[in-house]
mmCIF file of C-alpha atoms in Angstrom:
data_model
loop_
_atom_site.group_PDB
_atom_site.id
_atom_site.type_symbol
_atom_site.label_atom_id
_atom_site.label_comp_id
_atom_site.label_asym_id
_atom_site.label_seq_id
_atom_site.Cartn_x
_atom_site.Cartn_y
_atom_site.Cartn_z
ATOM 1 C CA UNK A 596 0.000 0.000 0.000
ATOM 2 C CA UNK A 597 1.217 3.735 -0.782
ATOM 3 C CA UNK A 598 2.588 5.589 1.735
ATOM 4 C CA UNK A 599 -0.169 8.035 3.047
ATOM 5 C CA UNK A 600 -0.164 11.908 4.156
ATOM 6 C CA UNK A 601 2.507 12.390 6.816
ATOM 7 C CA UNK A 602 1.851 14.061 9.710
ATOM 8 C CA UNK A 603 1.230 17.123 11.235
ATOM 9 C CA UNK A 604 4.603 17.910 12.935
ATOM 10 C CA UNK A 605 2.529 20.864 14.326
ATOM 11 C CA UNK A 606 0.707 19.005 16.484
ATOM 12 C CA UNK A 607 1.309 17.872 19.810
ATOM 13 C CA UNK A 608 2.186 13.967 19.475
ATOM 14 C CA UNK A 609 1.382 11.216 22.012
ATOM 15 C CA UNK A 610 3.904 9.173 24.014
ATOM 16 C CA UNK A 611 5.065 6.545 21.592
ATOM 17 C CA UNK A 612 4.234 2.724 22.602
ATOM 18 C CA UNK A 613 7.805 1.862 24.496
ATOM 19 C CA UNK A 614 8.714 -1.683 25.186
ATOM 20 C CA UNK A 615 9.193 -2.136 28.912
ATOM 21 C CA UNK A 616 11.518 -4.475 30.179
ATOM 22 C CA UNK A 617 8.933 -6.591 31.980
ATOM 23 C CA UNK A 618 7.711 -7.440 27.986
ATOM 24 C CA UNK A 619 4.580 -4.651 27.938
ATOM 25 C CA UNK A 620 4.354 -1.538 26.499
ATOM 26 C CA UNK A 621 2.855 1.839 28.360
ATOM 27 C CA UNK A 622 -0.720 1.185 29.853
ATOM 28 C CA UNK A 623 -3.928 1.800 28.238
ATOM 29 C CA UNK A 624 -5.264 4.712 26.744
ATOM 30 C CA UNK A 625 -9.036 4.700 26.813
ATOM 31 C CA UNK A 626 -11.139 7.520 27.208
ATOM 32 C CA UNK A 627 -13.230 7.910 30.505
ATOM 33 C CA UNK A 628 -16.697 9.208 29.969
ATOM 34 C CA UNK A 629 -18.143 11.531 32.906
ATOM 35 C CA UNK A 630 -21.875 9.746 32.762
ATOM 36 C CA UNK A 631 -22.747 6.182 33.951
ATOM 37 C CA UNK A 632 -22.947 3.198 31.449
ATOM 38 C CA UNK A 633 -26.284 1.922 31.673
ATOM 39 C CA UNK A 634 -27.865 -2.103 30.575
ATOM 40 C CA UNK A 635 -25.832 -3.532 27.805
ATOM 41 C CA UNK A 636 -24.578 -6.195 30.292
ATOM 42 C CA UNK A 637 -25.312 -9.222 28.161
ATOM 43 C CA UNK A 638 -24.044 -7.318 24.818
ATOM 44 C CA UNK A 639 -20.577 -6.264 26.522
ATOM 45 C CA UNK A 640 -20.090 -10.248 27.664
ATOM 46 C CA UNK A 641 -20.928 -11.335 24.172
ATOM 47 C CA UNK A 642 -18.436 -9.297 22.366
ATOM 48 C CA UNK A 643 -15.668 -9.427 24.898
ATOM 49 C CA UNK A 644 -16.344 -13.345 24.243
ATOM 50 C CA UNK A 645 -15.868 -12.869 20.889
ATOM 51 C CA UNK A 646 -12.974 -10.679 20.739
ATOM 52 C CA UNK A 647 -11.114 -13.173 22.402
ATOM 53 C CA UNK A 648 -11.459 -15.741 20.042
ATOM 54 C CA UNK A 649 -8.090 -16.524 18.554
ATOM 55 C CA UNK A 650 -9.355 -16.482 14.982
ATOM 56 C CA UNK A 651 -11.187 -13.594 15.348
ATOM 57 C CA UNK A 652 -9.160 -10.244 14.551
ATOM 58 C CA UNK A 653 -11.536 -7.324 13.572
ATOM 59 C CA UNK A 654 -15.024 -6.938 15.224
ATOM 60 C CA UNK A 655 -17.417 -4.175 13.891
ATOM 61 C CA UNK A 656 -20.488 -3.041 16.313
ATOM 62 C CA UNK A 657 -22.787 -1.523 13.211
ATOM 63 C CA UNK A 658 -26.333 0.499 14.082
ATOM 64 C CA UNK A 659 -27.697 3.507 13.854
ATOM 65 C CA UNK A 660 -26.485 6.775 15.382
ATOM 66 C CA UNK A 661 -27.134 7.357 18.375
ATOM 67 C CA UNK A 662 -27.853 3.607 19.703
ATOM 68 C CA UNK A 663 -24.352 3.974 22.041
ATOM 69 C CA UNK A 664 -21.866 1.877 20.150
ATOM 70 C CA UNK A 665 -19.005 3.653 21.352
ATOM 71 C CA UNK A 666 -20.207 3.994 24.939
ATOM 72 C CA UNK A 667 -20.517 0.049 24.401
ATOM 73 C CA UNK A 668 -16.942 -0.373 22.879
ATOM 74 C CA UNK A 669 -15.268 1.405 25.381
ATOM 75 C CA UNK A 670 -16.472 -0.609 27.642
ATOM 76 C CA UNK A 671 -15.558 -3.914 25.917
ATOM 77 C CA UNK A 672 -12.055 -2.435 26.101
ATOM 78 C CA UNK A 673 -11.940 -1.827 29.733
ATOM 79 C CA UNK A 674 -12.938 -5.563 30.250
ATOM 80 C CA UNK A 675 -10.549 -6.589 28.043
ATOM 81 C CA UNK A 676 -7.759 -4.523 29.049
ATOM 82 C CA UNK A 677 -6.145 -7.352 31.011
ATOM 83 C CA UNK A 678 -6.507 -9.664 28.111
ATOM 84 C CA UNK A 679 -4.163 -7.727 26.256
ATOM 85 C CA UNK A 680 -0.574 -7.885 27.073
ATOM 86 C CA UNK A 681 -0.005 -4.521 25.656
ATOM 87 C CA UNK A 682 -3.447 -3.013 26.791
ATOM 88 C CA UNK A 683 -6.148 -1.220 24.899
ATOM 89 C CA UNK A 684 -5.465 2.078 22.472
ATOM 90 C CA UNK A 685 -8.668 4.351 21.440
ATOM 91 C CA UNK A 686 -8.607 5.996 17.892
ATOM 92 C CA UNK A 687 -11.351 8.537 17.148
ATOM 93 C CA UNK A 688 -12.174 8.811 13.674
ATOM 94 C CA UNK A 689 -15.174 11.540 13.930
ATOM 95 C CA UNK A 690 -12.835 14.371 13.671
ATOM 96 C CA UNK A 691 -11.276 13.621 10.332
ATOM 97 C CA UNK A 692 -12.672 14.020 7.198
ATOM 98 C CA UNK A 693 -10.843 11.727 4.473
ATOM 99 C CA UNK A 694 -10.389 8.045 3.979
ATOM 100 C CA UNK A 695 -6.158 8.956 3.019
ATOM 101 C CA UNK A 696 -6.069 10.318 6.965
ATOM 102 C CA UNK A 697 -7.153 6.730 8.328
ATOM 103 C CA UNK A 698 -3.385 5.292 8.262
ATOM 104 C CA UNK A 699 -2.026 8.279 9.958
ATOM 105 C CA UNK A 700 -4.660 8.987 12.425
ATOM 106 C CA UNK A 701 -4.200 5.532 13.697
ATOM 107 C CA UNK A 702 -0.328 5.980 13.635
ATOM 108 C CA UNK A 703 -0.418 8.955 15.148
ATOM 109 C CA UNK A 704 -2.636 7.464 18.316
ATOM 110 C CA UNK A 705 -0.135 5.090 18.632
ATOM 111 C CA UNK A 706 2.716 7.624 18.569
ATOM 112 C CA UNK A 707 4.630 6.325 15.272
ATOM 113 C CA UNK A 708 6.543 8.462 13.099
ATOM 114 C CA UNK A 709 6.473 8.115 9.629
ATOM 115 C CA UNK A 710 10.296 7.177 8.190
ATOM 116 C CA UNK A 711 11.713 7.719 5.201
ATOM 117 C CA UNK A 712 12.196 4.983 2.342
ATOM 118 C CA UNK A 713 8.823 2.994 4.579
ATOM 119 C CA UNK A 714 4.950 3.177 3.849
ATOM 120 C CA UNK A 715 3.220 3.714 7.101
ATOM 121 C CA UNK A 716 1.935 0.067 6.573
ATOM 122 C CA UNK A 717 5.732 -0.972 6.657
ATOM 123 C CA UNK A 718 6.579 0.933 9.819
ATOM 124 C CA UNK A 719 3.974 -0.073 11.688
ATOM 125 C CA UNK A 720 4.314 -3.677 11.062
ATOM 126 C CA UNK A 721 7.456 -3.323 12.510
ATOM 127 C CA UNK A 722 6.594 -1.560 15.546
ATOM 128 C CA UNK A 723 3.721 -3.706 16.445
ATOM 129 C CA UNK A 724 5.171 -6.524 15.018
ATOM 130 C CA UNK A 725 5.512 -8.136 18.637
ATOM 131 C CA UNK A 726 2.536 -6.286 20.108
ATOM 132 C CA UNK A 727 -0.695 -8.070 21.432
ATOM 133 C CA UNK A 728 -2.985 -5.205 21.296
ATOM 134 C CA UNK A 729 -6.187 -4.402 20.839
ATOM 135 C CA UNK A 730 -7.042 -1.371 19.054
ATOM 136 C CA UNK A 731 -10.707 0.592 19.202
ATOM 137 C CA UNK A 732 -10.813 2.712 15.996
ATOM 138 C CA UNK A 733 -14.328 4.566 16.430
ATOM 139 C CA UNK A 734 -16.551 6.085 13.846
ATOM 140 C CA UNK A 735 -15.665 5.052 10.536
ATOM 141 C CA UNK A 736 -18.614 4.766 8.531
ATOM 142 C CA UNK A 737 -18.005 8.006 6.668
ATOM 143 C CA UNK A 738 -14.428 7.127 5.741
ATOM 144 C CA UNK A 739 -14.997 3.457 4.292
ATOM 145 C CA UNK A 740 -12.509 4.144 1.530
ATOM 146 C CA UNK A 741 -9.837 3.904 4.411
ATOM 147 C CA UNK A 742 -10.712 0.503 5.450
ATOM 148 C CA UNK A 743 -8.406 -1.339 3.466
ATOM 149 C CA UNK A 744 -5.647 0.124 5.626
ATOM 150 C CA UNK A 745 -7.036 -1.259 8.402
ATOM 151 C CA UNK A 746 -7.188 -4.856 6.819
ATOM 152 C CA UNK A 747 -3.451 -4.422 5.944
ATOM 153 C CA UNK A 748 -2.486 -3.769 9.615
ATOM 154 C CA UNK A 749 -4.375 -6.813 10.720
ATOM 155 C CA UNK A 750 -2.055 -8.815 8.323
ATOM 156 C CA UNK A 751 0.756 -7.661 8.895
ATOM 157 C CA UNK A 752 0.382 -7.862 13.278
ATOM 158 C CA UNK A 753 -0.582 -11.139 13.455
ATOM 159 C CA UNK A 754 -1.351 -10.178 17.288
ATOM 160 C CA UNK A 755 -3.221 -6.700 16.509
ATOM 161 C CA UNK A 756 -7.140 -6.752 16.927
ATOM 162 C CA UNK A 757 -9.315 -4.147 16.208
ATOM 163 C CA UNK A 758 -12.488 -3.314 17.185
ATOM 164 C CA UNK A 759 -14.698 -1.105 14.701
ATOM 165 C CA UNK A 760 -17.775 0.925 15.209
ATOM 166 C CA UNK A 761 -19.748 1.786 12.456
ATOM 167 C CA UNK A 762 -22.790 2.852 10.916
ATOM 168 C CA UNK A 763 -22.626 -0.178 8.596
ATOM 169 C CA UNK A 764 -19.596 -3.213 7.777
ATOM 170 C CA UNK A 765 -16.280 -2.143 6.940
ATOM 171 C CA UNK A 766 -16.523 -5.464 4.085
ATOM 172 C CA UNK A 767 -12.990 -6.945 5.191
ATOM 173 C CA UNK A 768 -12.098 -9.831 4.911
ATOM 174 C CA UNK A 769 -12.549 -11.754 8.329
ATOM 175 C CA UNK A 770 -14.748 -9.081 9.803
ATOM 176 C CA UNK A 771 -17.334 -9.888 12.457
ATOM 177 C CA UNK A 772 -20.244 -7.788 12.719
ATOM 178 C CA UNK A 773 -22.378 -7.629 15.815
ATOM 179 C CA UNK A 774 -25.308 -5.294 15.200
ATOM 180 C CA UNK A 775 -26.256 -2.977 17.983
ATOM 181 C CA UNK A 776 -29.763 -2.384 18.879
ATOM 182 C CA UNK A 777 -32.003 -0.315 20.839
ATOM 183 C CA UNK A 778 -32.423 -0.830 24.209
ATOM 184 C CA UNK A 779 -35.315 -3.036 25.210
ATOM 185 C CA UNK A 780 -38.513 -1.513 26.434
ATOM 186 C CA UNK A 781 -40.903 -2.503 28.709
ATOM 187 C CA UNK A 782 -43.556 -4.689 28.107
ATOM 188 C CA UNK A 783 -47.096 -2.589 28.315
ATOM 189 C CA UNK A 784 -48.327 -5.145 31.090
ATOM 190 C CA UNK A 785 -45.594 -3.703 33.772
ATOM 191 C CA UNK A 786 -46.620 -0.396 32.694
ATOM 192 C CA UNK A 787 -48.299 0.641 36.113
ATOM 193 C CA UNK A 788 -45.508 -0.923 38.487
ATOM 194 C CA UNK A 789 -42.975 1.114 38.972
ATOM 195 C CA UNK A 790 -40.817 -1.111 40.663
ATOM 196 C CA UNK A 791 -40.403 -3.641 37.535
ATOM 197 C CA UNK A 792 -40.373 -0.227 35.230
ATOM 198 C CA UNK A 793 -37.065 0.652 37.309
ATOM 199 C CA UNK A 794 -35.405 -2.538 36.080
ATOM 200 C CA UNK A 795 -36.016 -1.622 32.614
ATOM 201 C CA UNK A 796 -32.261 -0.108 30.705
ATOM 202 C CA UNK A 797 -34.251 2.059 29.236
ATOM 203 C CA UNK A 798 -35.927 3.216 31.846
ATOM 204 C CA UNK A 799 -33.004 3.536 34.376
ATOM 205 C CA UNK A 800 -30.978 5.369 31.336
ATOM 206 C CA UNK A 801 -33.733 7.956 31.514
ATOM 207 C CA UNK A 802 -34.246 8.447 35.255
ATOM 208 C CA UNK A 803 -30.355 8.399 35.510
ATOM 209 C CA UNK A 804 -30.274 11.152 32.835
ATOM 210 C CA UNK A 805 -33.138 13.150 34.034
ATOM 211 C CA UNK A 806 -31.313 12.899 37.820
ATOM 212 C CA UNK A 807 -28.447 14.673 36.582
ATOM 213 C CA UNK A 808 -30.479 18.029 35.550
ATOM 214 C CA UNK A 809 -33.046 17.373 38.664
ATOM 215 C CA UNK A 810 -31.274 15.407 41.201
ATOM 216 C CA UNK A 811 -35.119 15.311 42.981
ATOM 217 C CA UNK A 812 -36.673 13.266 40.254
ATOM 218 C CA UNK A 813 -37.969 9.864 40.747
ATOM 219 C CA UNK A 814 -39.826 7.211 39.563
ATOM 220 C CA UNK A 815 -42.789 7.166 41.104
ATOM 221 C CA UNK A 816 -46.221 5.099 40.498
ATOM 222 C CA UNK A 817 -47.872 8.296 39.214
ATOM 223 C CA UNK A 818 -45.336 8.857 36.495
ATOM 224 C CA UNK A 819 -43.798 5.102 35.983
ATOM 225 C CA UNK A 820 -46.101 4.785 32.420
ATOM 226 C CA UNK A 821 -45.412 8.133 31.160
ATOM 227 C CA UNK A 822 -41.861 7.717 31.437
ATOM 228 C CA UNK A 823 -42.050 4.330 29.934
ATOM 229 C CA UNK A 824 -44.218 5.330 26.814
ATOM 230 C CA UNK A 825 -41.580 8.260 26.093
ATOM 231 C CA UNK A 826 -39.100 5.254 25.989
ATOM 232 C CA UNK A 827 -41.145 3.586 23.863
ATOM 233 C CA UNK A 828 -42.210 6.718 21.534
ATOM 234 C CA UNK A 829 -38.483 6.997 21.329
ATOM 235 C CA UNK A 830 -37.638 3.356 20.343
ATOM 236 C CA UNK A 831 -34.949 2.398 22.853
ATOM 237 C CA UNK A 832 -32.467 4.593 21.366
ATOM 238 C CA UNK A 833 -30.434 6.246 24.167
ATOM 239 C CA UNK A 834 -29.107 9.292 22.436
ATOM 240 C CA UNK A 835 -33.365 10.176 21.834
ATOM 241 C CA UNK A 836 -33.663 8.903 25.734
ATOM 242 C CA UNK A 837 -31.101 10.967 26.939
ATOM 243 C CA UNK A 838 -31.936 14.063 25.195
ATOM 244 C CA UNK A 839 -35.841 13.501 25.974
ATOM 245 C CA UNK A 840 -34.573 13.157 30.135
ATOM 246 C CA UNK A 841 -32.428 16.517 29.830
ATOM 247 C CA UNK A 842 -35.568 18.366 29.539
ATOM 248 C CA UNK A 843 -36.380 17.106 32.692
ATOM 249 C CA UNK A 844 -35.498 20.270 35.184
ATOM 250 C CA UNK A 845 -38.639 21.853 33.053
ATOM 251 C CA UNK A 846 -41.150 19.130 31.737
ATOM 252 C CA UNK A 847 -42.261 16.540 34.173
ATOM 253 C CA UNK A 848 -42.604 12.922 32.065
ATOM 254 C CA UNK A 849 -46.824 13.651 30.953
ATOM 255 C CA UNK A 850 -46.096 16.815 29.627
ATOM 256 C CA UNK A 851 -42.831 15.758 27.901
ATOM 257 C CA UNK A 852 -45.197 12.593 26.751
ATOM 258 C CA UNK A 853 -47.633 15.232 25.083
ATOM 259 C CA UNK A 854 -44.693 16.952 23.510
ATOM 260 C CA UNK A 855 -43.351 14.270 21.565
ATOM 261 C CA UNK A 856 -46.041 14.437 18.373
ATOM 262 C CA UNK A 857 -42.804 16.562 17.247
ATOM 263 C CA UNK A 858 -39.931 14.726 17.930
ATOM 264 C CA UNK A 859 -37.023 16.892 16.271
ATOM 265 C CA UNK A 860 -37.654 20.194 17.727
ATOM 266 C CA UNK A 861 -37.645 19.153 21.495
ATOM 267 C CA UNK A 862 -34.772 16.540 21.503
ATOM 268 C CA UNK A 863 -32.448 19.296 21.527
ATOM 269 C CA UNK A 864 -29.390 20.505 24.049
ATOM 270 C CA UNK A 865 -26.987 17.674 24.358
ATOM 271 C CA UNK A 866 -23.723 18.369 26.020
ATOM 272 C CA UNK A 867 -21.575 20.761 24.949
ATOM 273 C CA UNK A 868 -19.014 18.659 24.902
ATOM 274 C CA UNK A 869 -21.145 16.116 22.755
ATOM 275 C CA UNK A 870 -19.808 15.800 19.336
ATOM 276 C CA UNK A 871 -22.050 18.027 17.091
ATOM 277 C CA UNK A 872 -24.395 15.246 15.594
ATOM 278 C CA UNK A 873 -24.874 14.121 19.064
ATOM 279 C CA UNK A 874 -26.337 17.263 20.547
ATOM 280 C CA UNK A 875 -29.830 17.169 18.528
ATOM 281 C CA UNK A 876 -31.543 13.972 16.886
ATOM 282 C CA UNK A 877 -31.616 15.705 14.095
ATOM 283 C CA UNK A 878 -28.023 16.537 14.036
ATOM 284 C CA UNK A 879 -27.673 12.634 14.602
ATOM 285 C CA UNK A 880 -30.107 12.021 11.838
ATOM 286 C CA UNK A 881 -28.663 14.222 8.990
ATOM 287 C CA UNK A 882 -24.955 13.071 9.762
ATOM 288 C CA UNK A 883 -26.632 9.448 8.690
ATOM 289 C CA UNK A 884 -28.520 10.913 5.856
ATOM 290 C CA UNK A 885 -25.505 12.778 4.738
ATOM 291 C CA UNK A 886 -23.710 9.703 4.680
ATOM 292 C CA UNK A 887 -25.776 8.034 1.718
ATOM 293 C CA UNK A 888 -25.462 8.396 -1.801
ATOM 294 C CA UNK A 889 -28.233 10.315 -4.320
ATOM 295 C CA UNK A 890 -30.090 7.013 -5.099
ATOM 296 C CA UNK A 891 -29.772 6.020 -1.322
ATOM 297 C CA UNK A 892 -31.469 9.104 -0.212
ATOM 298 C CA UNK A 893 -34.353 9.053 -2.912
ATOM 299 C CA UNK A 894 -35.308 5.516 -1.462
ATOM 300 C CA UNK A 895 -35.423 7.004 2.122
ATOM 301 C CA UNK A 896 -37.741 9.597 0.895
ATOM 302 C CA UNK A 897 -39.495 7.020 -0.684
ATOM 303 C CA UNK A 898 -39.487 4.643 2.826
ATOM 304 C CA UNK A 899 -40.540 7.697 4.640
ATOM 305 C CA UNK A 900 -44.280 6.876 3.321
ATOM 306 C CA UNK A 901 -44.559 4.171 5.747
ATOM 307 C CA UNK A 902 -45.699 4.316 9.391
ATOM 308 C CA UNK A 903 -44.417 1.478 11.643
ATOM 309 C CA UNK A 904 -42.325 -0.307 9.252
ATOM 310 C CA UNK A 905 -42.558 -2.183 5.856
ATOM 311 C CA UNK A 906 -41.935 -5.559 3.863
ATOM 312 C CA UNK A 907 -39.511 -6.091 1.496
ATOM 313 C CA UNK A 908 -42.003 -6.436 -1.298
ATOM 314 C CA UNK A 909 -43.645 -2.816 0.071
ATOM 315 C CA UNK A 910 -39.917 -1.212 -0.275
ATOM 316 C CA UNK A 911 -39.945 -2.563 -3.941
ATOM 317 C CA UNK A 912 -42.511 -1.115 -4.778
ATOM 318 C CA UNK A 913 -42.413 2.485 -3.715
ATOM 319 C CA UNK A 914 -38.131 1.735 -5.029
ATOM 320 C CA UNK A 915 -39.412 0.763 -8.153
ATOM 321 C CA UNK A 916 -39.633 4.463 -9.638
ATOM 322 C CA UNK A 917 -35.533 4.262 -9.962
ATOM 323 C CA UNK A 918 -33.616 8.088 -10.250
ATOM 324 C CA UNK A 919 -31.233 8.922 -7.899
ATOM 325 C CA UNK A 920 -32.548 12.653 -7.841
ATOM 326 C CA UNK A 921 -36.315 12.492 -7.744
ATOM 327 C CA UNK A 922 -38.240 12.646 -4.126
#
C-alpha cells in the first residue's frame, strides 16, 4: 500500500508505545466518559467473548447513530484490558474528514513516526510486530474508503485486533459484525408498576439522565407509564432517551409525553461537549442521511411513506420508480 499523508509535525504527538523491560508496552489509553454506562450487560459479555477468540481479529459493532456503540466499545475495552498484554489504544475517527487520513490517524494514536524509504503500513508492522494489542478505531462509517488500511495492519500484526464501530460493515475480509440495537422496552403489562419499570435499561438510562439536571426526580407510580411510553415513543435509542430526560429540570414525564407528536424540535441541548451530531436527533439524523449516496437518499424519501415499518415487497414497490434525484 502507498505511503499516506505524513503528519502534522505541528501538532502535539502522544507518548510513543515503548517496550518495557517486563515485555509490555505503556498502559492503556481509553477515554473515561463523565456519565454512567447503563444495561448492555449481556451485549458487553458477548463481544468481549468474541474478541477473544483466537481467529477472530476485527469486530465491527454496526447500528444507527445514536444507539451507544461507542459507549458500548469502550467498555468492551476496559474488560478486556487485562486480556491484552499490551493493553487497549482508542482511535477517534469523527474528527477527520478523508479516507487517506485513516493510516495516519491511527499511527499517530499510537505515537509512530512516519520514516523515510517505509509506507506507514511498513513501519507499523514493525513496531507492532511483537505487540498483542487491541485497538478501538471509532466512527468510521463516513471514511470506508480507508478501510483497506485497516485490513493491511491486521495482516501484517498477526497479534493486533481491532475493534470497529460503524454505521454499517467495513466489508474486510474476516470481519465480524455484531449489530447494535435499541435498548429493550418494557412490556405494556408492567406499565403501572414502577418497581419492575425501574429494572427496565431504558428506563433507568432515563431516570439516571433526568437525575443529573433534577437530582429530585424519581420514579414514582404516578409517572412510571409516562416515562415508559416516552421510551417507547423513542424506540430504545439512548441518544433520543437521553436528550428527551435533559428536559427534565422543566417538563415533568406527561407533559414531555404530550410533547413528543414533534420529535425533532424538542430533543435538543446535548452536552456541549457532545460531538455536534450528538447534541440534537436531528443533528444525529442528517450526519446518517448525509452519509448516503443520491439514489440512497431518494429511497429514504421514498421509505418515509410508511408508518411502523414495511416488507420487502412494500420497499420494492415504492423503489421501483428508480432516479437517484427524484423525491
Amino acid at each position: 500500500m502507498a505511503d499516506l499523508t505524513p503528519f502534522d509535525r505541528s501538532q502535539p504527538q502522544p507518548v510513543p508505545l515503548v517496550p518495557l523491560s517486563g515485555g509490555g508496552w505503556y498502559g492503556m489509553h481509553l477515554l473515561s466518559s463523565l456519565t454512567s454506562f447503563v444495561g448492555r450487560a449481556q451485549e458487553v459479555a458477548a463481544i468481549v467473548e468474541l474478541v477473544r477468540q483466537r481467529d477472530v481479529r476485527l469486530v465491527t459493532l454496526t447500528g444507527p447513530g445514536g444507539v451507544g456503540k461507542t459507549r458500548l466499545a469502550l467498555a468492551v475495552a476496559s474488560e478486556l484490558g487485562a486480556h491484552f498484554a499490551d493493553g487497549v489504544r482508542v482511535v477517534p475517527l469523527a474528527p477527520i474528514q478523508e479516507p487517506d487520513l485513516v493510516g495516519p490517524t491511527i499511527a499517530q494514536a499510537l505515537g509512530v513516526r512516519d520514516v523515510d524509504g517505509q509506507t506507514l503500513t511498513e513501519r507499523l508492522a514493525i513496531v507492532l510486530r511483537d505487540a498483542e494489542l487491541l485497538l478501538v478505531v471509532d466512527n468510521f462509517e463516513h471514511l470506508l474508503g480507508g478501510a483497506p488500511f485497516v485490513g493491511d495492519l491486521l495482516r501484517a500484526c498477526p497479534r493486533l485486533a481491532v475493534l470497529a464501530t460503524s454505521r454499517e460493515r467495513l466489508r474486510l475480509g474476516g470481519e465480524r459484525e455484531f449489530p447494535v440495537l435499541p435498548l429493550p422496552l418494557p412490556e405494556r403489562s408492567a406499565l403501572g408498576a414502577a418497581e419492575a419499570l425501574g429494572e427496565n435499561a431504558a428506563i433507568r438510562l432515563f431516570v439516571e439522565r433526568a437525575r443529573e439536571v433534577e437530582p429530585a426526580f424519581a420514579l414514582t407510580g404516578e409517572n412510571a407509564a409516562a416515562v415508559a411510553e416516552v421510551c417507547r415513543r423513542l424506540d430504545g435509542l439512548p441518544l433520543a432517551i437521553e436528550l428527551a430526560a435533559a428536559r427534565s429540570k422543566v417538563l415533568p414525564p406527561e407533559a414531555l409525553l404530550r410533547r413528543l407528536e414533534r420529535r425533532l424540535p424538542l430533543l435538543v441541548g446535548g452536552s456541549r461537549d457532545a460531538p455536534a451530531r450528538q447534541r440534537t436527533l436531528r443533528d444525529a439524523i442528517a450526519w446518517s442521511h448525509d452519509l448516503l449516496e443520491p439514489k440512497e437518499q431518494a429511497l429514504f424519501r421514498r421509505l418515509a411513506v410508511f408508518v411502523g415499518g414495511f416488507t420487502l415487497e412494500a420497499a420494492e414497490v415504492v423503489a421501483g420508480g428508480g432516479g437517484g434525484g427524484g423525491g
